Amino acid sequence: MIVGTTKSIKELIGITDRYKKILAVGCGTCITVCYAGGEKEVAVAMAALRIARKLKGGELATRESTIKRQCEWEFVEELDSMVGEVDAILSFGCAAGIQSLADRYEKTPVLPGVNTQFIGMVQKQGRWEERCIGCGDCITHLTGGLCAVTRCPKGQLNESCGGETEDGKCEVNDSLECVWFTIAKRLQETGELEDAGTYVESKNWEASHSGGLRMIEKESMLQ
Amino acid sequence: MEGSCHFLEGNIRAKQRVIEIKQLLDDIGIGGERLEMYNLSSSEGTKWRDFTTEMTERIKKLGPNPLNLIEEASA
């Protein structure tokens, strides 16, 4: 899932300052699950913005709508009838959602309500951890299904840096497991420890964002 | 008592949420000091009296909610 965090109310007050009618759009998928921009977070943020505006002697009219996914046209279309009535759209989706709204509604300013953070997972209630940097060239078949490219702060490709503690904590951040320590443990358990010795050459970062904007086309699905 | 909740960690989570809402109230200009969380059991009448007295005095000192003053002025 995409993990994000709601922008601070102070920042949202600044971003929305010049607009009088705002459509706040929540996203019902990833950003709802990480409590950053679902129906509830949108309602709280917009109530706070209305109160803040009133205390400054102004008025802010808001309309709220949380759609299933902001990153798919078929759901974005649901907003068509509402957009004409407002000065701006405040998107509580991830950056993909924000940009799909900006692409569709060219004449209306689209503002971000969320800071998109990473591709990750719910590690436990209230805690999300990054699991993928989208390098475009997955090698986790060699590393026990765990991504060292993402989870090692030094991006060690072949083995640990040697700085881990005896109980397998990372020397850069001791709240993290050394992923190479965990990889070795896992490979031992699955009887594939010899894979840990497979030398991974320097990664080709052209498949990552370093190669510029990425696009995927699946011929069989194109119309 | 903190940590001693019918809902196990309920009052610890509530404490964190109250901290966040106090910050929100500060940020929008209402003032976080208008909200407070106290822990006590149903048998602690004296504590209840002390907490409500403390909060009443605080609110009196702070005066009415500024939002109400604006709404009254424009009515």
PDB file of C-alpha atoms in Angstrom:
ATOM      1  CA  MET A   1       0.000   0.000   0.000  1.00  0.00           C
ATOM      2  CA  ILE A   2       0.926   3.662  -0.369  1.00  0.00           C
ATOM      3  CA  VAL A   3       1.560   5.230   3.024  1.00  0.00           C
ATOM      4  CA  GLY A   4       1.071   8.921   3.658  1.00  0.00           C
ATOM      5  CA  THR A   5       0.624  11.430   6.450  1.00  0.00           C
ATOM      6  CA  THR A   6      -1.892  14.258   6.692  1.00  0.00           C
ATOM      7  CA  LYS A   7      -0.356  17.685   6.355  1.00  0.00           C
ATOM      8  CA  SER A   8      -0.396  19.732   9.555  1.00  0.00           C
ATOM      9  CA  ILE A   9      -3.386  21.982  10.088  1.00  0.00           C
ATOM     10  CA  LYS A  10      -1.038  24.987  10.107  1.00  0.00           C
ATOM     11  CA  GLU A  11       0.186  24.068   6.628  1.00  0.00           C
ATOM     12  CA  LEU A  12      -3.343  23.380   5.384  1.00  0.00           C
ATOM     13  CA  ILE A  13      -4.485  26.773   6.676  1.00  0.00           C
ATOM     14  CA  GLY A  14      -1.704  28.387   4.615  1.00  0.00           C
ATOM     15  CA  ILE A  15      -2.383  26.325   1.491  1.00  0.00           C
ATOM     16  CA  THR A  16      -6.132  27.028   1.492  1.00  0.00           C
ATOM     17  CA  ASP A  17      -5.948  30.649   2.660  1.00  0.00           C
ATOM     18  CA  ARG A  18      -7.011  32.314  -0.605  1.00  0.00           C
ATOM     19  CA  TYR A  19     -10.010  30.076  -1.399  1.00  0.00           C
ATOM     20  CA  LYS A  20     -13.587  30.479  -0.179  1.00  0.00           C
ATOM     21  CA  LYS A  21     -15.234  27.286  -1.433  1.00  0.00           C
ATOM     22  CA  ILE A  22     -13.283  24.075  -1.240  1.00  0.00           C
ATOM     23  CA  LEU A  23     -14.101  20.518  -2.245  1.00  0.00           C
ATOM     24  CA  ALA A  24     -12.154  18.171   0.046  1.00  0.00           C
ATOM     25  CA  VAL A  25     -11.651  14.760  -1.514  1.00  0.00           C
ATOM     26  CA  GLY A  26     -10.689  11.763   0.580  1.00  0.00           C
ATOM     27  CA  CYS A  27      -9.384   8.493  -0.804  1.00  0.00           C
ATOM     28  CA  GLY A  28     -10.998   5.250   0.313  1.00  0.00           C
ATOM     29  CA  THR A  29      -8.092   2.869  -0.215  1.00  0.00           C
ATOM     30  CA  CYS A  30      -4.440   3.093   0.948  1.00  0.00           C
ATOM     31  CA  ILE A  31      -4.684   6.551   2.478  1.00  0.00           C
ATOM     32  CA  THR A  32      -7.761   5.564   4.481  1.00  0.00           C
ATOM     33  CA  VAL A  33      -5.946   2.525   5.880  1.00  0.00           C
ATOM     34  CA  CYS A  34      -3.049   4.679   7.111  1.00  0.00           C
ATOM     35  CA  TYR A  35      -5.453   7.190   8.716  1.00  0.00           C
ATOM     36  CA  ALA A  36      -4.174  10.071   6.600  1.00  0.00           C
ATOM     37  CA  GLY A  37      -7.001  10.963   4.225  1.00  0.00           C
ATOM     38  CA  GLY A  38     -10.112   8.845   4.655  1.00  0.00           C
ATOM     39  CA  GLU A  39     -13.611  10.115   5.405  1.00  0.00           C
ATOM     40  CA  LYS A  40     -12.842  10.702   9.083  1.00  0.00           C
ATOM     41  CA  GLU A  41      -9.548  12.540   8.588  1.00  0.00           C
ATOM     42  CA  VAL A  42     -11.132  14.746   5.911  1.00  0.00           C
ATOM     43  CA  ALA A  43     -14.020  15.610   8.236  1.00  0.00           C
ATOM     44  CA  VAL A  44     -11.672  16.555  11.097  1.00  0.00           C
ATOM     45  CA  ALA A  45      -9.333  18.602   8.894  1.00  0.00           C
ATOM     46  CA  MET A  46     -12.161  20.501   7.209  1.00  0.00           C
ATOM     47  CA  ALA A  47     -13.910  21.276  10.495  1.00  0.00           C
ATOM     48  CA  ALA A  48     -10.588  22.624  11.798  1.00  0.00           C
ATOM     49  CA  LEU A  49     -10.101  24.740   8.661  1.00  0.00           C
ATOM     50  CA  ARG A  50     -13.620  26.193   8.902  1.00  0.00           C
ATOM     51  CA  ILE A  51     -13.105  27.124  12.554  1.00  0.00           C
ATOM     52  CA  ALA A  52      -9.661  28.613  11.868  1.00  0.00           C
ATOM     53  CA  ARG A  53     -11.091  30.698   9.019  1.00  0.00           C
ATOM     54  CA  LYS A  54     -13.980  31.919  11.151  1.00  0.00           C
ATOM     55  CA  LEU A  55     -11.620  32.955  13.951  1.00  0.00           C
ATOM     56  CA  LYS A  56      -9.787  35.112  11.420  1.00  0.00           C
ATOM     57  CA  GLY A  57     -13.078  36.775  10.517  1.00  0.00           C
ATOM     58  CA  GLY A  58     -13.579  34.969   7.207  1.00  0.00           C
ATOM     59  CA  GLU A  59     -15.853  32.253   5.868  1.00  0.00           C
ATOM     60  CA  LEU A  60     -14.942  28.943   4.333  1.00  0.00           C
ATOM     61  CA  ALA A  61     -17.563  26.786   2.643  1.00  0.00           C
ATOM     62  CA  THR A  62     -16.584  23.169   2.267  1.00  0.00           C
ATOM     63  CA  ARG A  63     -17.924  20.079   0.639  1.00  0.00           C
ATOM     64  CA  GLU A  64     -16.497  16.660   1.340  1.00  0.00           C
ATOM     65  CA  SER A  65     -16.436  13.508  -0.721  1.00  0.00           C
ATOM     66  CA  THR A  66     -14.396  10.360  -0.196  1.00  0.00           C
ATOM     67  CA  ILE A  67     -14.175   8.270  -3.327  1.00  0.00           C
ATOM     68  CA  LYS A  68     -13.030   4.677  -3.566  1.00  0.00           C
ATOM     69  CA  ARG A  69      -9.733   5.474  -5.293  1.00  0.00           C
ATOM     70  CA  GLN A  70      -8.406   8.800  -6.521  1.00  0.00           C
ATOM     71  CA  CYS A  71      -5.954   7.086  -8.861  1.00  0.00           C
ATOM     72  CA  GLU A  72      -8.608   5.606 -11.186  1.00  0.00           C
ATOM     73  CA  TRP A  73     -10.698   7.613 -13.633  1.00  0.00           C
ATOM     74  CA  GLU A  74     -13.903   5.641 -13.063  1.00  0.00           C
ATOM     75  CA  PHE A  75     -13.989   6.771  -9.431  1.00  0.00           C
ATOM     76  CA  VAL A  76     -12.667  10.288 -10.054  1.00  0.00           C
ATOM     77  CA  GLU A  77     -15.560  10.895 -12.475  1.00  0.00           C
ATOM     78  CA  GLU A  78     -17.938  10.839  -9.507  1.00  0.00           C
ATOM     79  CA  LEU A  79     -16.640  14.298  -8.585  1.00  0.00           C
ATOM     80  CA  ASP A  80     -17.542  15.937 -11.918  1.00  0.00           C
ATOM     81  CA  SER A  81     -20.808  17.457 -10.740  1.00  0.00           C
ATOM     82  CA  MET A  82     -19.236  18.962  -7.610  1.00  0.00           C
ATOM     83  CA  VAL A  83     -16.136  20.587  -9.062  1.00  0.00           C
ATOM     84  CA  GLY A  84     -17.912  23.422 -10.869  1.00  0.00           C
ATOM     85  CA  GLU A  85     -19.209  24.831  -7.589  1.00  0.00           C
ATOM     86  CA  VAL A  86     -15.846  25.334  -5.850  1.00  0.00           C
ATOM     87  CA  ASP A  87     -12.742  27.578  -6.023  1.00  0.00           C
ATOM     88  CA  ALA A  88     -10.318  24.733  -5.280  1.00  0.00           C
ATOM     89  CA  ILE A  89     -10.023  21.025  -4.624  1.00  0.00           C
ATOM     90  CA  LEU A  90      -8.100  19.826  -1.579  1.00  0.00           C
ATOM     91  CA  SER A  91      -7.040  16.242  -2.219  1.00  0.00           C
ATOM     92  CA  PHE A  92      -6.401  13.912   0.674  1.00  0.00           C
ATOM     93  CA  GLY A  93      -5.171  11.204  -1.683  1.00  0.00           C
ATOM     94  CA  CYS A  94      -1.581  10.179  -2.320  1.00  0.00           C
ATOM     95  CA  ALA A  95       0.405  12.004  -4.987  1.00  0.00           C
ATOM     96  CA  ALA A  96      -1.131   9.768  -7.680  1.00  0.00           C
ATOM     97  CA  GLY A  97      -4.597  10.834  -6.552  1.00  0.00           C
ATOM     98  CA  ILE A  98      -3.708  14.505  -6.329  1.00  0.00           C
ATOM     99  CA  GLN A  99      -2.349  14.419  -9.868  1.00  0.00           C
ATOM    100  CA  SER A 100      -5.264  12.539 -11.370  1.00  0.00           C
ATOM    101  CA  LEU A 101      -7.566  15.250 -10.010  1.00  0.00           C
ATOM    102  CA  ALA A 102      -5.251  17.938 -11.427  1.00  0.00           C
ATOM    103  CA  ASP A 103      -5.247  16.177 -14.809  1.00  0.00           C
ATOM    104  CA  ARG A 104      -9.021  15.876 -14.938  1.00  0.00           C
ATOM    105  CA  TYR A 105      -9.994  19.295 -13.598  1.00  0.00           C
ATOM    106  CA  GLU A 106      -7.667  21.622 -15.469  1.00  0.00           C
ATOM    107  CA  LYS A 107      -9.501  24.831 -14.598  1.00  0.00           C
ATOM    108  CA  THR A 108      -9.640  24.243 -10.845  1.00  0.00           C
ATOM    109  CA  PRO A 109      -6.619  24.543  -8.530  1.00  0.00           C
ATOM    110  CA  VAL A 110      -5.833  21.199  -6.881  1.00  0.00           C
ATOM    111  CA  LEU A 111      -4.060  21.338  -3.505  1.00  0.00           C
ATOM    112  CA  PRO A 112      -2.343  18.548  -1.540  1.00  0.00           C
ATOM    113  CA  GLY A 113      -3.689  17.593   1.876  1.00  0.00           C
ATOM    114  CA  VAL A 114      -1.358  14.649   2.353  1.00  0.00           C
ATOM    115  CA  ASN A 115       2.390  14.060   2.207  1.00  0.00           C
ATOM    116  CA  THR A 116       2.954  10.781   0.350  1.00  0.00           C
ATOM    117  CA  GLN A 117       5.657   8.832   2.135  1.00  0.00           C
ATOM    118  CA  PHE A 118       6.359   5.332   0.826  1.00  0.00           C
ATOM    119  CA  ILE A 119       5.207   1.891  -0.357  1.00  0.00           C
ATOM    120  CA  GLY A 120       4.870  -0.164   2.785  1.00  0.00           C
ATOM    121  CA  MET A 121       2.772  -2.255   5.090  1.00  0.00           C
ATOM    122  CA  VAL A 122       0.988  -2.108   8.414  1.00  0.00           C
ATOM    123  CA  GLN A 123       3.578  -3.605  10.730  1.00  0.00           C
ATOM    124  CA  LYS A 124       1.236  -3.387  13.694  1.00  0.00           C
ATOM    125  CA  GLN A 125      -1.695  -1.174  14.664  1.00  0.00           C
ATOM    126  CA  GLY A 126      -0.515   2.409  14.254  1.00  0.00           C
ATOM    127  CA  ARG A 127       2.858   1.603  12.705  1.00  0.00           C
ATOM    128  CA  TRP A 128       3.695   1.483   9.006  1.00  0.00           C
ATOM    129  CA  GLU A 129       7.023   0.465   7.583  1.00  0.00           C
ATOM    130  CA  GLU A 130       8.575   0.989   4.193  1.00  0.00           C
ATOM    131  CA  ARG A 131       9.011  -2.185   2.162  1.00  0.00           C
ATOM    132  CA  CYS A 132       9.752  -1.084  -1.411  1.00  0.00           C
ATOM    133  CA  ILE A 133      11.434   1.864  -3.104  1.00  0.00           C
ATOM    134  CA  GLY A 134      10.138   0.786  -6.533  1.00  0.00           C
ATOM    135  CA  CYS A 135      13.580   0.041  -7.983  1.00  0.00           C
ATOM    136  CA  GLY A 136      11.955  -1.840 -10.867  1.00  0.00           C
ATOM    137  CA  ASP A 137      14.323  -4.822 -10.636  1.00  0.00           C
ATOM    138  CA  CYS A 138      13.342  -7.097  -7.753  1.00  0.00           C
ATOM    139  CA  ILE A 139      16.035  -9.446  -6.422  1.00  0.00           C
ATOM    140  CA  THR A 140      14.268 -10.705  -3.300  1.00  0.00           C
ATOM    141  CA  HIS A 141      14.488 -14.306  -4.620  1.00  0.00           C
ATOM    142  CA  LEU A 142      18.121 -14.087  -3.511  1.00  0.00           C
ATOM    143  CA  THR A 143      17.446 -12.470  -0.172  1.00  0.00           C
ATOM    144  CA  GLY A 144      14.824 -14.585   1.529  1.00  0.00           C
ATOM    145  CA  GLY A 145      11.944 -12.499   0.224  1.00  0.00           C
ATOM    146  CA  LEU A 146      13.160  -9.423   2.096  1.00  0.00           C
ATOM    147  CA  CYS A 147      14.265  -6.262   0.324  1.00  0.00           C
ATOM    148  CA  ALA A 148      17.723  -5.139   1.398  1.00  0.00           C
ATOM    149  CA  VAL A 149      17.625  -2.297  -1.125  1.00  0.00           C
ATOM    150  CA  THR A 150      14.803  -0.718   0.893  1.00  0.00           C
ATOM    151  CA  ARG A 151      15.396  -2.019   4.391  1.00  0.00           C
ATOM    152  CA  CYS A 152      19.146  -1.579   4.766  1.00  0.00           C
ATOM    153  CA  PRO A 153      19.803   2.125   5.491  1.00  0.00           C
ATOM    154  CA  LYS A 154      23.115   1.743   3.673  1.00  0.00           C
ATOM    155  CA  GLY A 155      21.544  -0.123   0.727  1.00  0.00           C
ATOM    156  CA  GLN A 156      24.009  -3.002   1.106  1.00  0.00           C
ATOM    157  CA  LEU A 157      23.403  -5.316  -1.849  1.00  0.00           C
ATOM    158  CA  ASN A 158      25.314  -8.459  -0.901  1.00  0.00           C
ATOM    159  CA  GLU A 159      25.842  -8.694   2.817  1.00  0.00           C
ATOM    160  CA  SER A 160      25.656  -6.806   6.037  1.00  0.00           C
ATOM    161  CA  CYS A 161      27.991  -3.863   6.563  1.00  0.00           C
ATOM    162  CA  GLY A 162      29.327  -5.647   9.658  1.00  0.00           C
ATOM    163  CA  GLY A 163      28.081  -2.973  12.015  1.00  0.00           C
ATOM    164  CA  GLU A 164      25.022  -4.815  13.319  1.00  0.00           C
ATOM    165  CA  THR A 165      24.776  -5.532  17.041  1.00  0.00           C
ATOM    166  CA  GLU A 166      25.076  -9.072  18.395  1.00  0.00           C
ATOM    167  CA  ASP A 167      21.308  -9.374  18.618  1.00  0.00           C
ATOM    168  CA  GLY A 168      20.890  -8.244  15.023  1.00  0.00           C
ATOM    169  CA  LYS A 169      20.019  -4.565  15.374  1.00  0.00           C
ATOM    170  CA  CYS A 170      21.032  -2.021  12.753  1.00  0.00           C
ATOM    171  CA  GLU A 171      23.916   0.264  13.718  1.00  0.00           C
ATOM    172  CA  VAL A 172      22.308   3.210  11.926  1.00  0.00           C
ATOM    173  CA  ASN A 173      18.941   2.866  13.662  1.00  0.00           C
ATOM    174  CA  ASP A 174      18.679   0.454  16.570  1.00  0.00           C
ATOM    175  CA  SER A 175      14.886   0.366  16.332  1.00  0.00           C
ATOM    176  CA  LEU A 176      15.401  -1.628  13.119  1.00  0.00           C
ATOM    177  CA  GLU A 177      16.436  -5.213  12.661  1.00  0.00           C
ATOM    178  CA  CYS A 178      19.564  -5.498  10.497  1.00  0.00           C
ATOM    179  CA  VAL A 179      17.829  -6.816   7.378  1.00  0.00           C
ATOM    180  CA  TRP A 180      20.927  -8.815   6.404  1.00  0.00           C
ATOM    181  CA  PHE A 181      20.921 -10.507   9.818  1.00  0.00           C
ATOM    182  CA  THR A 182      17.258 -11.396   9.235  1.00  0.00           C
ATOM    183  CA  ILE A 183      17.920 -12.514   5.654  1.00  0.00           C
ATOM    184  CA  ALA A 184      20.666 -14.899   6.793  1.00  0.00           C
ATOM    185  CA  LYS A 185      18.415 -16.293   9.538  1.00  0.00           C
ATOM    186  CA  ARG A 186      15.596 -16.823   7.054  1.00  0.00           C
ATOM    187  CA  LEU A 187      17.765 -18.459   4.416  1.00  0.00           C
ATOM    188  CA  GLN A 188      19.139 -20.784   7.059  1.00  0.00           C
ATOM    189  CA  GLU A 189      15.601 -21.777   8.035  1.00  0.00           C
ATOM    190  CA  THR A 190      14.598 -22.432   4.425  1.00  0.00           C
ATOM    191  CA  GLY A 191      17.828 -24.295   3.655  1.00  0.00           C
ATOM    192  CA  GLU A 192      18.868 -21.746   1.040  1.00  0.00           C
ATOM    193  CA  LEU A 193      21.741 -20.110   2.831  1.00  0.00           C
ATOM    194  CA  GLU A 194      24.001 -20.638  -0.192  1.00  0.00           C
ATOM    195  CA  ASP A 195      21.879 -17.971  -1.972  1.00  0.00           C
ATOM    196  CA  ALA A 196      23.222 -15.419   0.474  1.00  0.00           C
ATOM    197  CA  GLY A 197      26.555 -15.890  -1.232  1.00  0.00           C
ATOM    198  CA  THR A 198      25.135 -15.135  -4.695  1.00  0.00           C
ATOM    199  CA  TYR A 199      26.959 -12.069  -5.836  1.00  0.00           C
ATOM    200  CA  VAL A 200      24.628  -9.324  -7.009  1.00  0.00           C
ATOM    201  CA  GLU A 201      26.360  -7.029  -9.418  1.00  0.00           C
ATOM    202  CA  SER A 202      25.802  -3.299  -9.241  1.00  0.00           C
ATOM    203  CA  LYS A 203      22.106  -2.708  -9.741  1.00  0.00           C
ATOM    204  CA  ASN A 204      20.830  -1.225 -12.938  1.00  0.00           C
ATOM    205  CA  TRP A 205      19.055   1.853 -11.649  1.00  0.00           C
ATOM    206  CA  GLU A 206      17.641   2.709 -15.086  1.00  0.00           C
ATOM    207  CA  ALA A 207      14.557   0.705 -14.117  1.00  0.00           C
ATOM    208  CA  SER A 208      14.102   2.963 -11.089  1.00  0.00           C
ATOM    209  CA  HIS A 209      12.967   6.564 -11.029  1.00  0.00           C
ATOM    210  CA  SER A 210      16.586   7.523 -11.765  1.00  0.00           C
ATOM    211  CA  GLY A 211      15.771   6.629 -15.375  1.00  0.00           C
ATOM    212  CA  GLY A 212      13.024   9.280 -15.450  1.00  0.00           C
ATOM    213  CA  LEU A 213       9.219   9.004 -15.426  1.00  0.00           C
ATOM    214  CA  ARG A 214       8.184   5.369 -15.745  1.00  0.00           C
ATOM    215  CA  MET A 215       5.278   3.964 -17.716  1.00  0.00           C
ATOM    216  CA  ILE A 216       4.121   0.402 -18.201  1.00  0.00           C
ATOM    217  CA  GLU A 217       2.053  -0.842 -21.088  1.00  0.00           C
ATOM    218  CA  LYS A 218       0.668  -4.358 -21.237  1.00  0.00           C
ATOM    219  CA  GLU A 219       0.014  -4.996 -24.905  1.00  0.00           C
ATOM    220  CA  SER A 220      -2.643  -7.635 -24.328  1.00  0.00           C
ATOM    221  CA  MET A 221      -4.693  -5.247 -22.241  1.00  0.00           C
ATOM    222  CA  LEU A 222      -4.386  -2.131 -24.374  1.00  0.00           C
ATOM    223  CA  GLN A 223      -7.503  -1.141 -26.305  1.00  0.00           C
TER     224      GLN A 223
ATOM    225  CA  MET B   1      -5.815   5.103  36.493  1.00  0.00           C
ATOM    226  CA  GLU B   2      -3.555   5.356  33.480  1.00  0.00           C
ATOM    227  CA  GLY B   3      -3.039   1.936  31.928  1.00  0.00           C
ATOM    228  CA  SER B   4      -5.754   0.448  34.082  1.00  0.00           C
ATOM    229  CA  CYS B   5      -8.655   0.580  31.696  1.00  0.00           C
ATOM    230  CA  HIS B   6     -11.630  -1.675  31.052  1.00  0.00           C
ATOM    231  CA  PHE B   7     -10.555  -1.477  27.410  1.00  0.00           C
ATOM    232  CA  LEU B   8      -6.962  -2.468  28.285  1.00  0.00           C
ATOM    233  CA  GLU B   9      -4.889   0.181  26.461  1.00  0.00           C
ATOM    234  CA  GLY B  10      -7.896   2.418  25.836  1.00  0.00           C
ATOM    235  CA  ASN B  11      -6.940   5.258  28.133  1.00  0.00           C
ATOM    236  CA  ILE B  12      -3.331   5.264  26.920  1.00  0.00           C
ATOM    237  CA  ARG B  13      -4.507   5.656  23.333  1.00  0.00           C
ATOM    238  CA  ALA B  14      -7.009   8.265  24.455  1.00  0.00           C
ATOM    239  CA  LYS B  15      -4.198  10.184  26.177  1.00  0.00           C
ATOM    240  CA  GLN B  16      -2.250  10.352  22.898  1.00  0.00           C
ATOM    241  CA  ARG B  17      -5.351  11.448  21.008  1.00  0.00           C
ATOM    242  CA  VAL B  18      -6.012  14.179  23.553  1.00  0.00           C
ATOM    243  CA  ILE B  19      -2.424  15.437  23.086  1.00  0.00           C
ATOM    244  CA  GLU B  20      -3.029  15.568  19.330  1.00  0.00           C
ATOM    245  CA  ILE B  21      -6.366  17.360  19.670  1.00  0.00           C
ATOM    246  CA  LYS B  22      -4.861  19.895  22.097  1.00  0.00           C
ATOM    247  CA  GLN B  23      -2.255  20.679  19.427  1.00  0.00           C
ATOM    248  CA  LEU B  24      -4.993  20.970  16.796  1.00  0.00           C
ATOM    249  CA  LEU B  25      -6.962  23.365  19.014  1.00  0.00           C
ATOM    250  CA  ASP B  26      -3.802  25.452  19.489  1.00  0.00           C
ATOM    251  CA  ASP B  27      -3.143  25.496  15.744  1.00  0.00           C
ATOM    252  CA  ILE B  28      -6.611  26.720  14.807  1.00  0.00           C
ATOM    253  CA  GLY B  29      -6.776  29.366  17.525  1.00  0.00           C
ATOM    254  CA  ILE B  30      -9.245  27.846  20.003  1.00  0.00           C
ATOM    255  CA  GLY B  31      -6.529  26.926  22.519  1.00  0.00           C
ATOM    256  CA  GLY B  32      -5.481  23.453  23.637  1.00  0.00           C
ATOM    257  CA  GLU B  33      -5.814  24.338  27.320  1.00  0.00           C
ATOM    258  CA  ARG B  34      -9.605  24.132  26.929  1.00  0.00           C
ATOM    259  CA  LEU B  35      -9.315  20.369  26.754  1.00  0.00           C
ATOM    260  CA  GLU B  36      -7.852  18.152  29.458  1.00  0.00           C
ATOM    261  CA  MET B  37      -7.897  14.450  30.233  1.00  0.00           C
ATOM    262  CA  TYR B  38      -7.932  13.195  33.807  1.00  0.00           C
ATOM    263  CA  ASN B  39      -7.707   9.604  34.999  1.00  0.00           C
ATOM    264  CA  LEU B  40      -9.777   8.479  37.958  1.00  0.00           C
ATOM    265  CA  SER B  41     -11.981   5.619  39.013  1.00  0.00           C
ATOM    266  CA  SER B  42     -15.710   5.832  39.736  1.00  0.00           C
ATOM    267  CA  SER B  43     -15.062   5.669  43.484  1.00  0.00           C
ATOM    268  CA  GLU B  44     -12.796   8.732  43.626  1.00  0.00           C
ATOM    269  CA  GLY B  45     -15.309  11.442  44.401  1.00  0.00           C
ATOM    270  CA  THR B  46     -12.785  13.800  45.963  1.00  0.00           C
ATOM    271  CA  LYS B  47     -10.550  13.628  42.922  1.00  0.00           C
ATOM    272  CA  TRP B  48     -13.551  14.250  40.697  1.00  0.00           C
ATOM    273  CA  ARG B  49     -14.375  17.376  42.700  1.00  0.00           C
ATOM    274  CA  ASP B  50     -10.775  18.612  42.462  1.00  0.00           C
ATOM    275  CA  PHE B  51     -10.528  18.012  38.712  1.00  0.00           C
ATOM    276  CA  THR B  52     -13.848  19.687  37.908  1.00  0.00           C
ATOM    277  CA  THR B  53     -12.967  22.648  40.140  1.00  0.00           C
ATOM    278  CA  GLU B  54      -9.594  22.986  38.446  1.00  0.00           C
ATOM    279  CA  MET B  55     -11.147  22.855  34.980  1.00  0.00           C
ATOM    280  CA  THR B  56     -13.949  25.276  35.886  1.00  0.00           C
ATOM    281  CA  GLU B  57     -11.435  27.799  37.201  1.00  0.00           C
ATOM    282  CA  ARG B  58      -9.274  27.409  34.124  1.00  0.00           C
ATOM    283  CA  ILE B  59     -12.184  27.943  31.738  1.00  0.00           C
ATOM    284  CA  LYS B  60     -13.405  30.978  33.678  1.00  0.00           C
ATOM    285  CA  LYS B  61      -9.937  32.478  33.412  1.00  0.00           C
ATOM    286  CA  LEU B  62      -9.781  31.767  29.673  1.00  0.00           C
ATOM    287  CA  GLY B  63     -13.210  33.228  28.997  1.00  0.00           C
ATOM    288  CA  PRO B  64     -15.740  32.115  26.403  1.00  0.00           C
ATOM    289  CA  ASN B  65     -14.809  30.097  23.346  1.00  0.00           C
ATOM    290  CA  PRO B  66     -13.608  32.722  20.825  1.00  0.00           C
ATOM    291  CA  LEU B  67     -15.739  31.111  18.133  1.00  0.00           C
ATOM    292  CA  ASN B  68     -18.884  31.759  20.178  1.00  0.00           C
ATOM    293  CA  LEU B  69     -17.891  35.408  20.609  1.00  0.00           C
ATOM    294  CA  ILE B  70     -17.608  35.816  16.829  1.00  0.00           C
ATOM    295  CA  GLU B  71     -20.934  34.075  16.231  1.00  0.00           C
ATOM    296  CA  GLU B  72     -22.664  36.193  18.885  1.00  0.00           C
ATOM    297  CA  ALA B  73     -21.216  39.397  17.411  1.00  0.00           C
ATOM    298  CA  SER B  74     -22.485  38.533  13.937  1.00  0.00           C
ATOM    299  CA  ALA B  75     -25.937  37.415  15.155  1.00  0.00           C
TER     300      ALA B  75
END
